Amino acid sequence: EKLLMKPHNIQVLTLLHLLGCGKVSVDTSLESHLMQIRTGEGKSVILGAAAAILGLLGFKVRCVCYSEYLSCRDYSLFKDVFHYLGLDKLVIYSKITTLSEDTTAIKGN
């Protein structure tokens, strides 16, 4: 099967910005970002690529969505890539409510 996808320019630029490329500071920590990506600009590809990059850097990645359908759909687009890269246990997709429940269960009431 074909694992390679060709990203659009806006997707590459978004990933570079999210990862701090071009930042003048010598601080190496990642900053939080809120970005608006319009319909048709490839949020699924940006999210999957960012998850793969962060997973390869050793981060546990949790991708959340309000919709179970969209979360499953997006994960299925990249599950072969995650598996090929050995990221099966580092990258998780879920609904945002599942993240809240998991966080509460870990921290308690």
Short mmCIF file of C-alpha atoms in Angstrom, two decimals:
data_model
loop_
_atom_site.label_atom_id
_atom_site.label_comp_id
_atom_site.label_asym_id
_atom_site.label_seq_id
_atom_site.Cartn_x
_atom_site.Cartn_y
_atom_site.Cartn_z
CA GLU A 1 0.00 0.00 0.00
CA LYS A 2 1.00 3.56 -0.57
CA LEU A 3 1.88 5.42 2.65
CA LEU A 4 3.15 8.60 1.08
CA MET A 5 0.84 11.60 0.68
CA LYS A 6 1.83 14.82 -1.01
CA PRO A 7 0.95 17.76 1.26
CA HIS A 8 -0.21 21.15 -0.02
CA ASN A 9 1.98 24.21 0.58
CA ILE A 10 -0.36 25.58 3.28
CA GLN A 11 -0.12 22.28 5.17
CA VAL A 12 3.68 22.36 5.15
CA LEU A 13 3.74 26.02 6.24
CA THR A 14 1.27 25.30 9.04
CA LEU A 15 3.38 22.39 10.32
CA LEU A 16 6.54 24.48 10.23
CA HIS A 17 4.82 27.24 12.19
CA LEU A 18 3.40 24.81 14.76
CA LEU A 19 6.86 23.33 15.31
CA GLY A 20 8.46 26.74 15.78
CA CYS A 21 10.52 26.84 12.58
CA GLY A 22 11.66 30.34 11.77
CA LYS A 23 11.33 31.46 15.39
CA VAL A 24 14.04 33.93 16.34
CA SER A 25 14.28 32.86 20.00
CA VAL A 26 16.87 30.31 21.14
CA ASP A 27 14.26 28.77 23.46
CA THR A 28 13.78 25.16 22.32
CA SER A 29 10.41 24.50 23.99
CA LEU A 30 7.25 24.16 21.95
CA GLU A 31 4.64 26.86 22.46
CA SER A 32 0.89 26.41 22.47
CA HIS A 33 -0.81 27.57 19.32
CA LEU A 34 -4.38 28.17 18.32
CA MET A 35 -4.73 28.12 14.57
CA GLN A 36 -7.73 28.41 12.32
CA ILE A 37 -7.57 26.20 9.27
CA ARG A 38 -10.41 26.69 6.82
CA THR A 39 -12.55 24.03 5.22
CA GLY A 40 -10.66 22.17 2.52
CA GLU A 41 -7.17 23.17 3.70
CA GLY A 42 -6.37 19.71 5.04
CA LYS A 43 -6.75 19.70 8.81
CA SER A 44 -6.65 15.89 8.86
CA VAL A 45 -3.30 15.78 7.07
CA ILE A 46 -1.83 18.55 9.24
CA LEU A 47 -2.98 16.80 12.40
CA GLY A 48 -1.72 13.38 11.31
CA ALA A 49 1.67 14.73 10.22
CA ALA A 50 2.08 16.75 13.42
CA ALA A 51 1.15 13.69 15.50
CA ALA A 52 3.71 11.58 13.64
CA ILE A 53 6.48 14.17 14.04
CA LEU A 54 5.80 14.67 17.75
CA GLY A 55 5.54 10.91 18.26
CA LEU A 56 8.90 10.39 16.59
CA LEU A 57 10.33 12.97 18.99
CA GLY A 58 9.10 10.80 21.88
CA PHE A 59 5.98 12.71 22.87
CA LYS A 60 2.71 10.98 23.75
CA VAL A 61 0.18 12.56 21.40
CA ARG A 62 -3.57 12.84 21.98
CA CYS A 63 -5.59 14.12 19.01
CA VAL A 64 -9.11 15.08 20.05
CA CYS A 65 -12.26 15.98 18.17
CA TYR A 66 -15.86 16.66 19.10
CA SER A 67 -17.01 13.91 16.74
CA GLU A 68 -16.35 10.16 17.09
CA TYR A 69 -16.86 9.79 13.35
CA LEU A 70 -14.25 12.44 12.43
CA SER A 71 -11.79 11.16 15.01
CA CYS A 72 -12.05 7.59 13.66
CA ARG A 73 -11.90 8.80 10.06
CA ASP A 74 -8.77 10.87 10.67
CA TYR A 75 -7.05 8.09 12.58
CA SER A 76 -7.81 5.59 9.82
CA LEU A 77 -6.09 7.88 7.29
CA PHE A 78 -2.81 7.63 9.24
CA LYS A 79 -2.97 4.34 11.17
CA ASP A 80 -0.72 2.56 8.64
CA VAL A 81 1.82 5.40 8.88
CA PHE A 82 1.72 5.33 12.69
CA HIS A 83 2.17 1.55 12.65
CA TYR A 84 5.04 1.70 10.14
CA LEU A 85 6.82 4.29 12.31
CA GLY A 86 6.20 2.33 15.52
CA LEU A 87 3.93 4.99 16.99
CA ASP A 88 0.92 2.77 17.73
CA LYS A 89 1.20 3.36 21.49
CA LEU A 90 2.27 7.02 21.35
CA VAL A 91 -0.50 8.47 19.15
CA ILE A 92 -4.14 8.27 20.25
CA TYR A 93 -7.21 9.78 18.59
CA SER A 94 -10.44 10.21 20.56
CA LYS A 95 -13.43 12.40 21.27
CA ILE A 96 -12.77 15.35 23.55
CA THR A 97 -15.20 13.90 26.09
CA THR A 98 -13.09 10.72 26.24
CA LEU A 99 -10.01 12.83 26.97
CA SER A 100 -11.89 14.56 29.80
CA GLU A 101 -13.03 11.24 31.25
CA ASP A 102 -9.53 9.75 31.03
CA THR A 103 -7.97 12.81 32.66
CA THR A 104 -10.50 12.74 35.49
CA ALA A 105 -9.91 9.01 36.02
CA ILE A 106 -6.14 9.54 36.26
CA LYS A 107 -6.32 12.56 38.58
CA GLY A 108 -9.36 11.41 40.55
CA ASN A 109 -12.23 13.64 41.56
#
